[in-house]
Structure formats: C-alpha cells, structure tokens
XYZ file of C-alpha atoms in Angstrom:
75
model
C 69.043 135.154 73.385
C 71.911 134.521 71.143
C 75.083 133.434 72.745
C 77.217 136.404 71.321
C 74.739 138.915 72.894
C 74.857 137.210 76.257
C 78.645 137.057 76.175
C 78.777 140.901 75.538
C 76.307 141.540 78.112
C 78.014 139.590 80.765
C 81.604 140.582 79.788
C 81.309 144.243 78.866
C 78.986 145.573 81.649
C 80.233 148.403 83.782
C 78.506 146.869 86.880
C 78.234 143.360 88.110
C 75.862 141.401 85.904
C 74.136 138.077 86.096
C 71.658 136.320 83.684
C 68.686 134.609 85.310
C 66.535 132.462 83.224
C 63.151 132.023 85.004
C 61.086 130.321 82.248
C 60.366 130.030 78.565
C 58.159 132.639 76.812
C 57.166 129.920 74.494
C 55.517 128.008 77.305
C 51.996 129.426 78.110
C 52.390 128.686 81.918
C 55.817 130.195 82.170
C 54.725 133.377 80.182
C 51.685 133.770 82.312
C 53.875 133.602 85.563
C 56.502 135.983 84.300
C 53.930 138.602 83.077
C 52.043 138.596 86.464
C 53.234 141.318 88.625
C 52.677 139.390 92.041
C 54.866 136.642 90.489
C 57.394 138.866 89.367
C 57.632 140.360 93.075
C 57.897 136.776 94.290
C 60.796 136.004 91.941
C 62.560 139.031 92.627
C 62.346 138.445 96.487
C 63.551 134.752 95.928
C 66.634 135.947 93.895
C 67.316 138.770 96.428
C 67.102 136.317 99.304
C 69.397 133.963 97.362
C 72.014 136.695 96.907
C 71.918 137.839 100.387
C 72.416 134.217 101.641
C 75.343 133.722 99.349
C 77.141 136.630 100.580
C 76.339 135.679 104.316
C 77.809 132.281 103.652
C 80.796 133.842 101.753
C 81.585 136.163 104.665
C 81.272 133.282 107.177
C 83.660 131.129 105.266
C 86.199 134.039 104.909
C 85.967 134.786 108.592
C 86.731 131.139 109.439
C 89.693 131.055 107.150
C 91.045 134.391 108.642
C 90.560 133.264 112.211
C 92.206 129.751 111.509
C 95.473 131.258 110.093
C 96.995 131.866 113.495
C 96.202 128.328 114.854
C 98.536 125.308 114.842
C 96.665 123.927 111.852
C 98.246 126.503 109.481
C 101.627 126.798 111.119
C-alpha cells in the first residue's frame, strides 16, 4: 500500500484505526495462510486478545497512578 494512502486512512478515519500487516501477498506461504478461513479466525482472535491485554494493562497502570497520588510519594 502506498504511504499516502496509509496516511490518509489512519489520519482521516472517523473511528479509531490500526493497520496490521500479517504477511506478504507475494509470499506463497503467507498468501495461503491469509486466504485460509481458519487462519483468518486464528489471526483475528490473536489480535483481539492483544488489544484486550493492552487495555487491561493500561487500566491497571492508570489505577496505580491514581491510587498513588494521595501517598507521601507524590506529596
């Protein structure tokens, strides 16, 4: 994908957007994996789990920062 198209997609979308590269269409093994429905489900599940983990860790970090503000450490 050309850089200008990617930039436009990421910067001008009305909803949060990510670009995930999972292989090369020019690579026969990658292409076979990307066109197999069971592999697509496995990739989607892995991406979903990674996003869930990110937000879980983010919330834990924010909770720790919020709970520490009243301690002597921040006074």
